[in-house]
Short mmCIF file of C-alpha atoms in Angstrom, two decimals:
data_model
loop_
_atom_site.label_atom_id
_atom_site.label_comp_id
_atom_site.label_asym_id
_atom_site.label_seq_id
_atom_site.Cartn_x
_atom_site.Cartn_y
_atom_site.Cartn_z
CA UNK A 1 -37.13 123.77 -27.57
CA UNK A 2 -36.91 120.10 -28.87
CA UNK A 3 -38.58 118.56 -25.69
CA UNK A 4 -41.83 120.40 -26.52
CA UNK A 5 -41.63 119.22 -29.96
CA UNK A 6 -41.41 115.63 -28.99
CA UNK A 7 -44.36 115.82 -26.34
CA UNK A 8 -46.46 117.71 -28.81
CA UNK A 9 -45.90 114.69 -31.39
CA UNK A 10 -46.35 112.24 -28.54
CA UNK A 11 -49.67 113.92 -27.80
CA UNK A 12 -50.69 113.93 -31.27
CA UNK A 13 -50.03 110.09 -31.58
CA UNK A 14 -51.47 109.12 -28.27
CA UNK A 15 -53.55 111.80 -26.83
CA UNK A 16 -54.68 109.62 -23.71
CA UNK A 17 -50.98 109.31 -22.56
CA UNK A 18 -51.07 111.22 -19.30
CA UNK A 19 -47.34 111.54 -18.92
CA UNK A 20 -47.01 113.48 -22.05
CA UNK A 21 -49.12 116.52 -20.42
CA UNK A 22 -47.26 116.04 -17.18
CA UNK A 23 -43.83 116.67 -18.81
CA UNK A 24 -45.22 119.32 -20.90
CA UNK A 25 -46.04 121.27 -17.70
CA UNK A 26 -42.71 120.57 -16.50
CA UNK A 27 -41.13 121.79 -19.79
CA UNK A 28 -42.99 124.95 -19.73
CA UNK A 29 -42.28 125.41 -16.10
CA UNK A 30 -38.46 125.12 -16.91
CA UNK A 31 -38.97 127.42 -19.56
CA UNK A 32 -40.60 129.99 -17.14
CA UNK A 33 -43.59 130.00 -19.11
CA UNK A 34 -46.81 131.50 -17.53
CA UNK A 35 -48.37 129.65 -14.72
CA UNK A 36 -51.32 129.04 -16.76
CA UNK A 37 -49.82 126.81 -19.30
CA UNK A 38 -48.20 124.72 -16.39
CA UNK A 39 -51.43 124.35 -14.60
CA UNK A 40 -53.47 123.76 -17.71
CA UNK A 41 -51.15 120.71 -18.63
CA UNK A 42 -51.26 119.46 -15.24
CA UNK A 43 -54.90 119.41 -15.22
CA UNK A 44 -54.84 117.66 -18.59
CA UNK A 45 -52.48 115.13 -17.17
CA UNK A 46 -54.80 114.56 -14.19
CA UNK A 47 -57.74 114.36 -16.32
CA UNK A 48 -56.10 111.76 -18.78
CA UNK A 49 -54.99 109.77 -15.97
CA UNK A 50 -58.43 109.52 -14.30
CA UNK A 51 -60.15 108.50 -17.40
CA UNK A 52 -57.53 105.87 -17.91
CA UNK A 53 -58.24 104.68 -14.76
CA UNK A 54 -61.89 104.66 -15.13
CA UNK A 55 -61.40 102.71 -18.28
CA UNK A 56 -59.02 100.20 -16.16
CA UNK A 57 -56.17 101.03 -18.46
CA UNK A 58 -52.55 100.84 -17.23
CA UNK A 59 -53.70 101.31 -13.55
CA UNK A 60 -50.37 101.16 -11.90
CA UNK A 61 -48.73 103.80 -13.97
CA UNK A 62 -51.77 106.12 -14.27
CA UNK A 63 -52.05 106.03 -10.26
CA UNK A 64 -48.24 107.03 -10.27
CA UNK A 65 -48.99 109.81 -12.76
CA UNK A 66 -51.71 111.22 -10.51
CA UNK A 67 -49.14 111.34 -7.44
CA UNK A 68 -46.68 113.03 -9.47
CA UNK A 69 -49.36 115.69 -10.66
CA UNK A 70 -50.65 116.17 -7.19
CA UNK A 71 -46.99 116.56 -5.76
CA UNK A 72 -46.46 119.02 -8.59
CA UNK A 73 -49.65 120.96 -7.70
CA UNK A 74 -48.67 120.92 -3.84
CA UNK A 75 -51.66 119.21 -3.06
CA UNK A 76 -50.27 116.90 -0.13
CA UNK A 77 -53.58 115.05 0.62
CA UNK A 78 -54.33 114.11 -2.90
CA UNK A 79 -50.63 113.24 -3.48
CA UNK A 80 -50.34 111.05 -0.47
CA UNK A 81 -53.85 109.31 -1.39
CA UNK A 82 -52.26 108.34 -4.91
CA UNK A 83 -48.86 107.29 -3.31
CA UNK A 84 -50.58 105.19 -0.83
CA UNK A 85 -52.24 103.33 -3.89
CA UNK A 86 -48.85 103.03 -5.60
CA UNK A 87 -47.61 101.50 -2.39
CA UNK A 88 -50.53 99.01 -2.27
CA UNK A 89 -49.73 98.00 -6.09
CA UNK A 90 -46.31 97.07 -4.83
CA UNK A 91 -44.51 99.61 -7.10
CA UNK A 92 -40.88 99.96 -6.69
CA UNK A 93 -40.82 103.27 -5.73
CA UNK A 94 -37.59 103.16 -3.91
CA UNK A 95 -35.89 101.55 -6.66
CA UNK A 96 -37.19 104.32 -8.96
CA UNK A 97 -35.73 106.95 -6.68
CA UNK A 98 -38.77 108.79 -6.42
CA UNK A 99 -37.49 110.88 -3.40
CA UNK A 100 -35.04 112.36 -5.82
CA UNK A 101 -37.33 112.91 -8.54
CA UNK A 102 -39.90 115.14 -7.33
CA UNK A 103 -39.46 119.09 -6.51
CA UNK A 104 -42.02 119.25 -3.83
CA UNK A 105 -39.72 119.87 -0.79
CA UNK A 106 -42.57 119.88 1.81
CA UNK A 107 -43.86 116.52 0.46
CA UNK A 108 -40.37 114.84 0.39
CA UNK A 109 -40.09 115.90 4.24
CA UNK A 110 -43.32 114.57 4.99
CA UNK A 111 -43.04 111.78 7.55
CA UNK A 112 -45.96 109.57 5.79
CA UNK A 113 -44.09 110.11 2.31
CA UNK A 114 -40.94 108.91 3.68
CA UNK A 115 -42.50 105.94 5.50
CA UNK A 116 -44.26 104.98 2.09
CA UNK A 117 -41.03 105.28 0.32
CA UNK A 118 -38.79 103.66 2.85
CA UNK A 119 -41.12 100.50 3.08
CA UNK A 120 -41.33 100.06 -0.67
CA UNK A 121 -39.05 98.06 -3.03
CA UNK B 1 -56.45 85.53 -54.14
CA UNK B 2 -57.94 86.88 -51.12
CA UNK B 3 -61.24 88.86 -51.33
CA UNK B 4 -63.59 90.49 -49.06
CA UNK B 5 -64.30 89.16 -45.69
CA UNK B 6 -67.55 87.72 -45.15
CA UNK B 7 -69.88 85.77 -42.54
CA UNK B 8 -72.75 83.67 -43.44
CA UNK B 9 -75.23 81.83 -41.41
CA UNK B 10 -78.15 79.40 -42.04
CA UNK B 11 -80.32 77.87 -39.41
CA UNK B 12 -82.78 74.75 -39.69
CA UNK B 13 -83.19 71.02 -39.28
CA UNK B 14 -80.65 68.66 -40.76
CA UNK B 15 -81.66 65.10 -41.13
CA UNK B 16 -78.66 62.93 -40.11
CA UNK B 17 -78.19 60.46 -42.91
CA UNK B 18 -76.71 56.92 -42.18
CA UNK B 19 -77.80 53.41 -41.09
CA UNK B 20 -77.31 54.53 -37.34
CA UNK B 21 -79.00 57.79 -37.66
CA UNK B 22 -82.16 58.24 -35.52
CA UNK B 23 -82.64 62.04 -35.50
CA UNK B 24 -82.62 65.40 -37.27
CA UNK B 25 -80.65 68.05 -35.58
CA UNK B 26 -81.49 71.71 -35.13
CA UNK B 27 -78.52 73.27 -36.87
CA UNK B 28 -77.04 76.87 -37.05
CA UNK B 29 -74.25 76.89 -39.73
CA UNK B 30 -71.86 79.63 -39.88
CA UNK B 31 -69.39 80.14 -42.40
CA UNK B 32 -66.63 82.84 -42.63
CA UNK B 33 -63.82 83.42 -44.79
CA UNK B 34 -62.67 85.63 -47.50
CA UNK B 35 -64.23 85.80 -50.86
CA UNK B 36 -62.30 84.12 -53.41
CA UNK B 37 -60.33 81.91 -50.91
CA UNK B 38 -62.73 79.10 -50.93
CA UNK B 39 -66.30 78.95 -52.87
CA UNK B 40 -68.29 81.90 -51.98
CA UNK B 41 -70.64 80.42 -49.16
CA UNK B 42 -73.49 82.41 -50.47
CA UNK B 43 -73.41 80.65 -53.76
CA UNK B 44 -72.66 77.36 -52.05
CA UNK B 45 -75.55 77.70 -50.05
CA UNK B 46 -77.76 78.95 -52.63
CA UNK B 47 -77.29 76.19 -54.79
CA UNK B 48 -77.54 73.74 -51.83
CA UNK B 49 -80.83 75.48 -50.86
CA UNK B 50 -82.16 75.61 -54.49
CA UNK B 51 -83.04 79.15 -54.09
CA UNK B 52 -85.60 78.39 -51.57
CA UNK B 53 -84.37 80.99 -48.90
CA UNK B 54 -84.06 84.68 -48.38
CA UNK B 55 -81.09 86.68 -47.59
CA UNK B 56 -80.31 89.44 -44.97
CA UNK B 57 -77.16 91.40 -45.72
CA UNK B 58 -75.80 92.69 -42.36
CA UNK B 59 -72.98 95.19 -42.29
CA UNK B 60 -70.36 95.39 -39.24
CA UNK B 61 -71.84 98.53 -38.20
CA UNK B 62 -75.29 97.29 -38.10
CA UNK B 63 -74.37 94.22 -36.42
CA UNK B 64 -72.39 96.35 -33.41
CA UNK B 65 -75.55 98.76 -33.24
CA UNK B 66 -78.53 96.64 -33.49
CA UNK B 67 -78.77 94.85 -30.34
CA UNK B 68 -82.17 93.41 -31.27
CA UNK B 69 -80.77 91.62 -34.29
CA UNK B 70 -77.95 90.27 -32.42
CA UNK B 71 -80.05 89.05 -29.47
CA UNK B 72 -82.24 87.31 -32.26
CA UNK B 73 -79.07 85.95 -33.93
CA UNK B 74 -77.60 84.56 -30.68
CA UNK B 75 -81.01 83.25 -29.78
CA UNK B 76 -81.01 81.16 -32.90
CA UNK B 77 -77.63 79.90 -32.03
CA UNK B 78 -78.46 79.01 -28.52
CA UNK B 79 -81.91 77.29 -29.72
CA UNK B 80 -79.70 75.18 -32.15
CA UNK B 81 -78.59 71.69 -31.01
CA UNK B 82 -75.78 71.56 -33.35
CA UNK B 83 -73.92 74.58 -34.51
CA UNK B 84 -71.12 74.37 -37.15
CA UNK B 85 -68.74 77.34 -37.54
CA UNK B 86 -66.62 76.87 -40.49
CA UNK B 87 -63.81 79.38 -40.67
CA UNK B 88 -61.46 79.68 -43.28
CA UNK B 89 -59.09 82.21 -45.12
CA UNK B 90 -58.46 84.59 -42.41
CA UNK B 91 -54.91 83.53 -41.10
CA UNK B 92 -52.97 83.70 -39.05
CA UNK B 93 -55.37 82.80 -36.04
CA UNK B 94 -56.12 79.22 -35.83
CA UNK B 95 -59.85 79.77 -35.14
CA UNK B 96 -59.91 80.83 -38.53
CA UNK B 97 -58.36 77.76 -40.19
CA UNK B 98 -60.46 75.21 -38.31
CA UNK B 99 -64.25 74.76 -38.30
CA UNK B 100 -65.79 74.07 -35.10
CA UNK B 101 -68.72 71.85 -34.77
CA UNK B 102 -70.29 72.48 -31.59
CA UNK B 103 -73.42 70.89 -29.65
CA UNK B 104 -74.97 71.79 -26.23
CA UNK B 105 -73.07 70.00 -23.61
CA UNK B 106 -71.15 67.95 -26.08
CA UNK B 107 -67.74 68.16 -27.35
CA UNK B 108 -66.47 70.67 -29.98
CA UNK B 109 -65.13 68.91 -32.97
CA UNK B 110 -62.76 70.62 -35.11
CA UNK B 111 -63.14 70.64 -38.84
CA UNK B 112 -60.33 70.97 -41.12
CA UNK B 113 -62.16 71.42 -44.74
CA UNK B 114 -65.70 71.99 -45.28
CA UNK B 115 -65.93 68.60 -46.42
CA UNK B 116 -65.12 67.34 -43.21
CA UNK B 117 -67.20 64.50 -41.65
CA UNK B 118 -68.50 64.82 -38.02
CA UNK B 119 -69.28 61.52 -36.09
CA UNK B 120 -72.75 62.58 -34.58
CA UNK B 121 -73.32 59.52 -32.53
CA UNK B 122 -71.87 61.38 -29.65
CA UNK B 123 -74.83 63.86 -29.90
CA UNK B 124 -77.60 61.42 -29.42
CA UNK B 125 -79.15 60.84 -26.01
CA UNK B 126 -78.29 58.07 -23.74
CA UNK B 127 -81.41 56.23 -24.49
CA UNK B 128 -80.66 56.77 -28.27
CA UNK B 129 -77.11 55.35 -27.85
CA UNK B 130 -78.48 52.59 -25.89
CA UNK B 131 -80.68 51.29 -29.00
CA UNK B 132 -79.36 48.09 -30.14
CA UNK B 133 -79.61 49.48 -33.89
CA UNK B 134 -77.56 52.65 -33.10
CA UNK B 135 -75.05 50.49 -31.33
CA UNK B 136 -74.71 47.92 -33.86
CA UNK B 137 -74.80 50.35 -36.76
CA UNK B 138 -71.81 52.10 -38.58
CA UNK B 139 -71.22 55.47 -37.20
CA UNK B 140 -73.22 58.07 -38.87
CA UNK B 141 -71.59 60.92 -40.21
CA UNK B 142 -72.43 64.74 -40.62
CA UNK B 143 -71.14 66.30 -43.69
CA UNK B 144 -72.51 69.83 -43.44
CA UNK B 145 -72.48 70.43 -47.16
CA UNK B 146 -74.05 67.19 -47.82
CA UNK B 147 -76.70 67.81 -45.51
CA UNK B 148 -77.55 71.32 -46.41
CA UNK B 149 -80.13 70.32 -49.02
CA UNK B 150 -82.18 68.92 -46.14
CA UNK B 151 -82.14 71.95 -44.31
CA UNK B 152 -85.70 73.45 -43.54
CA UNK B 153 -85.19 76.93 -44.92
CA UNK B 154 -85.75 79.56 -42.36
CA UNK B 155 -83.22 82.47 -42.95
CA UNK B 156 -79.81 83.06 -44.35
CA UNK B 157 -77.84 85.70 -42.83
CA UNK B 158 -74.95 87.27 -44.81
CA UNK B 159 -72.46 89.50 -42.91
CA UNK B 160 -70.18 91.88 -44.98
CA UNK B 161 -68.19 93.46 -42.35
CA UNK B 162 -65.04 95.37 -42.94
CA UNK B 163 -63.33 93.56 -39.97
CA UNK B 164 -64.43 90.11 -40.54
CA UNK B 165 -61.61 88.70 -37.95
CA UNK B 166 -62.99 90.87 -35.42
CA UNK B 167 -66.55 89.86 -35.77
CA UNK B 168 -65.60 86.44 -35.90
CA UNK B 169 -63.81 86.61 -32.67
CA UNK B 170 -66.61 88.46 -30.84
CA UNK B 171 -69.10 85.72 -32.52
CA UNK B 172 -66.95 82.96 -31.15
CA UNK B 173 -66.72 84.72 -27.70
CA UNK B 174 -70.40 85.05 -27.53
CA UNK B 175 -70.97 81.32 -28.43
CA UNK B 176 -68.49 80.35 -25.70
CA UNK B 177 -69.99 82.73 -23.02
CA UNK B 178 -73.48 81.59 -23.84
CA UNK B 179 -72.50 77.95 -23.58
CA UNK B 180 -69.97 77.90 -20.81
CA UNK B 181 -68.76 74.41 -21.11
CA UNK B 182 -67.93 74.73 -24.82
CA UNK B 183 -64.42 76.15 -24.02
CA UNK B 184 -63.72 73.28 -21.55
CA UNK B 185 -65.36 70.48 -23.52
CA UNK B 186 -63.09 71.21 -26.52
CA UNK B 187 -59.99 70.00 -24.47
CA UNK B 188 -61.92 66.86 -24.09
CA UNK B 189 -62.23 65.84 -27.69
CA UNK B 190 -59.10 63.58 -27.80
CA UNK B 191 -55.44 63.71 -28.20
CA UNK B 192 -55.56 65.59 -31.47
CA UNK B 193 -56.53 68.82 -30.25
CA UNK B 194 -53.54 71.20 -31.26
CA UNK B 195 -51.70 73.35 -29.03
CA UNK B 196 -52.59 76.61 -30.55
CA UNK B 197 -56.47 75.71 -30.37
CA UNK B 198 -55.83 75.54 -26.50
CA UNK B 199 -54.12 78.78 -26.84
CA UNK B 200 -56.95 80.16 -28.64
CA UNK B 201 -59.54 79.13 -26.47
CA UNK B 202 -57.76 79.94 -23.24
CA UNK B 203 -57.96 83.66 -24.16
CA UNK B 204 -61.62 83.29 -23.66
CA UNK B 205 -61.51 81.78 -20.21
CA UNK B 206 -60.52 83.51 -16.82
CA UNK B 207 -60.52 82.49 -13.18
CA UNK B 208 -60.06 79.31 -11.85
CA UNK B 209 -61.62 77.68 -15.08
CA UNK B 210 -58.62 79.05 -17.07
CA UNK B 211 -55.97 77.81 -14.49
CA UNK B 212 -57.49 74.51 -14.44
CA UNK B 213 -57.49 74.35 -18.40
CA UNK B 214 -54.15 75.73 -18.54
CA UNK B 215 -52.71 73.22 -16.13
CA UNK B 216 -54.20 70.39 -18.32
CA UNK B 217 -52.66 71.92 -21.40
CA UNK B 218 -49.18 72.14 -19.62
CA UNK B 219 -49.52 68.41 -18.69
CA UNK B 220 -50.39 67.50 -22.27
CA UNK B 221 -47.64 70.01 -23.91
CA UNK B 222 -45.02 70.32 -21.19
CA UNK B 223 -42.23 71.40 -23.25
CA UNK B 224 -44.17 74.49 -24.87
CA UNK B 225 -42.90 77.83 -24.23
CA UNK B 226 -46.03 79.67 -25.23
CA UNK B 227 -48.06 77.86 -22.38
CA UNK B 228 -45.35 78.91 -19.76
CA UNK B 229 -45.37 82.54 -21.29
CA UNK B 230 -49.24 82.27 -20.47
CA UNK B 231 -48.91 80.90 -17.02
CA UNK B 232 -46.34 83.71 -16.28
CA UNK B 233 -48.91 86.49 -17.36
CA UNK B 234 -51.46 85.08 -15.43
CA UNK B 235 -49.35 85.14 -12.37
CA UNK B 236 -48.11 88.67 -13.48
CA UNK B 237 -51.63 89.89 -13.40
CA UNK B 238 -52.19 88.48 -9.91
CA UNK B 239 -49.07 90.10 -8.77
CA UNK B 240 -47.22 86.70 -8.10
CA UNK B 241 -43.92 88.10 -9.56
CA UNK B 242 -41.77 85.40 -8.32
CA UNK B 243 -44.03 82.76 -9.72
CA UNK B 244 -44.30 84.56 -12.97
CA UNK B 245 -40.62 85.07 -13.30
CA UNK B 246 -40.17 81.17 -12.78
CA UNK B 247 -42.51 80.58 -15.48
CA UNK B 248 -40.62 83.01 -17.91
CA UNK B 249 -37.42 81.49 -17.01
CA UNK B 250 -38.75 78.17 -18.13
CA UNK B 251 -40.04 79.60 -21.15
CA UNK B 252 -36.48 81.01 -21.86
CA UNK B 253 -34.93 77.59 -21.11
CA UNK B 254 -37.49 75.87 -23.45
CA UNK B 255 -36.58 78.21 -26.16
CA UNK B 256 -33.51 80.32 -25.80
CA UNK B 257 -34.06 81.76 -29.18
CA UNK B 258 -37.23 83.40 -28.34
CA UNK B 259 -37.17 87.23 -27.80
CA UNK B 260 -40.82 87.19 -26.25
CA UNK B 261 -39.60 84.92 -23.42
CA UNK B 262 -36.63 87.29 -22.87
CA UNK B 263 -38.93 90.34 -22.93
CA UNK B 264 -41.43 88.87 -20.35
CA UNK B 265 -38.69 87.80 -18.10
CA UNK B 266 -37.04 91.15 -18.32
CA UNK B 267 -40.17 93.09 -17.54
CA UNK B 268 -40.72 90.98 -14.24
CA UNK B 269 -36.96 91.87 -13.14
CA UNK B 270 -37.92 95.45 -14.11
CA UNK B 271 -41.07 95.37 -11.98
CA UNK B 272 -38.88 93.85 -9.10
CA UNK B 273 -36.59 96.92 -9.47
CA UNK B 274 -33.69 94.36 -10.60
CA UNK B 275 -32.72 96.68 -13.52
CA UNK B 276 -29.27 95.02 -14.38
CA UNK B 277 -30.82 91.75 -14.72
CA UNK B 278 -33.74 93.16 -16.72
CA UNK B 279 -30.96 94.90 -19.14
CA UNK B 280 -29.50 91.36 -19.72
CA UNK B 281 -32.74 90.21 -20.97
CA UNK B 282 -33.63 93.15 -22.85
CA UNK B 283 -30.14 92.88 -24.65
CA UNK B 284 -30.79 89.13 -25.38
CA UNK B 285 -34.11 90.01 -26.88
CA UNK B 286 -32.48 92.83 -29.17
CA UNK B 287 -29.84 90.45 -30.10
CA UNK B 288 -32.69 88.09 -31.32
CA UNK B 289 -34.78 90.60 -32.84
CA UNK B 290 -32.69 93.80 -33.74
CA UNK B 291 -35.99 95.91 -34.81
CA UNK B 292 -37.56 95.74 -31.37
CA UNK B 293 -38.88 99.19 -30.32
CA UNK B 294 -40.45 97.89 -27.02
CA UNK B 295 -37.23 96.34 -26.13
CA UNK B 296 -34.97 99.47 -26.51
CA UNK B 297 -37.81 101.42 -24.66
CA UNK B 298 -37.93 99.42 -21.58
CA UNK B 299 -34.15 98.95 -21.52
CA UNK B 300 -33.97 102.76 -21.81
CA UNK B 301 -36.49 102.92 -18.59
CA UNK B 302 -34.19 100.51 -16.80
CA UNK B 303 -31.22 102.55 -17.53
CA UNK B 304 -33.06 105.87 -16.48
CA UNK B 305 -33.64 104.18 -13.12
CA UNK B 306 -30.00 103.23 -12.95
CA UNK B 307 -29.16 107.00 -13.26
CA UNK B 308 -27.89 106.27 -16.63
CA UNK B 309 -29.79 109.12 -18.54
CA UNK B 310 -27.58 109.81 -21.39
CA UNK B 311 -27.54 105.99 -22.39
CA UNK B 312 -31.23 105.83 -21.56
CA UNK B 313 -31.97 108.84 -24.06
CA UNK B 314 -30.12 106.89 -26.77
CA UNK B 315 -32.22 104.07 -26.47
CA UNK B 316 -35.49 106.10 -26.51
CA UNK B 317 -33.98 107.64 -29.67
CA UNK B 318 -33.60 104.03 -31.26
CA UNK B 319 -37.10 103.34 -30.11
CA UNK B 320 -38.50 106.43 -31.67
CA UNK B 321 -36.34 105.66 -34.86
CA UNK B 322 -37.76 102.33 -35.21
CA UNK B 323 -41.33 103.45 -34.49
CA UNK B 324 -41.97 107.02 -35.04
CA UNK B 325 -45.43 106.82 -33.46
CA UNK B 326 -43.98 105.30 -30.06
CA UNK B 327 -45.77 108.11 -27.68
CA UNK B 328 -44.35 106.71 -24.87
CA UNK B 329 -40.76 106.72 -26.08
CA UNK B 330 -41.12 110.37 -27.31
CA UNK B 331 -42.17 111.19 -23.96
CA UNK B 332 -39.34 109.63 -22.19
CA UNK B 333 -36.84 111.21 -24.68
CA UNK B 334 -38.45 114.56 -23.71
CA UNK B 335 -38.33 113.90 -19.97
CA UNK B 336 -34.71 113.30 -20.16
CA UNK B 337 -34.05 116.57 -22.09
CA UNK B 338 -36.11 118.49 -19.41
CA UNK B 339 -34.03 117.15 -16.48
#
């Protein structure tokens, strides 16, 4: 699958870029790979994002990546924690169409999630 | 022909010659450049000092790791009344084309060649300057090469780092950090301070001091787009998106053919979620600079959020074609395929 090749290359070029692991998890999920691979890459995405945050690197996007990771893991509390931070950073969550781009149905119907999105740019 | 980068330094007392001179100055001299670009400074110093000194050769690695050595070096700089930093041959950064004559609580003087003369009267104390003899005498000059033979030998330190430019940048930064007034004093040394020297030193400042100096620079160079770009970036860091976009718009107005100004402006509109406006500026940046992977990548992102995934994918592809190592573009290209 070409997306896997592209992501492997992206990781090779820039191992600290968290979104590549997140998308690799999405790609494996789409291919119905065993859950272990999906989970492993979500964990890698979380680790990379947190490491970047510790170094103060691209704080907004790494916070957003952590929101996506925890939303994918179904961890409501952690996902909302990072979404609140995204909101505090004034990220244009509404313009980005976040609600249409995540698959976690329970989270999408969560009142706090909806409130954070509706009050964002 | 450019050779290996080097930094050399020497500390000692330099008697200031001339009718009005009343003192010797404790001097630290740093010279940096590329071997072969100018006279090798080691040889210059060796000749000047008539072999009466010793060398320490320090690699960049040692410099990085040896805190004790660094502390000693910067201690020497701090203890000196007068520091001359002469940099040459490491373009394009302006700091490497000019020398800086630095004195505690005194203006920085820029030197355009190793034979430049510095008026040292401003370095004397109020009392010394009030002396009638000093007042009436022609202004004494310091030509650092001419005065080297008068240096009381202490030690010569020669760096031979692989990355002299980075080391010099850190060195200057240390000097600036250790003498907080220096960066601001430089801007009071008269009307001939070039714009790019402002830009160089503004990068070492932060907070209110940077804003104040930037304001002064903008007053002196009201039509320079680089200052507006810098002002916009500062506002962007402070999350003042509206203020930032006004500065970037001004930068575009001042130089409509500068792709950087269009890119900055586009990125603000992107942040504001005004993707169509952002795309207009990315297009202008691309028109002005067709090989511009960042512009293609950013435009791709804007298109993605406008639900134009196919066109976005094409832009990510161009970004990767132009820069095969562009991880973010590779990732986004893959992300669209997964969707």
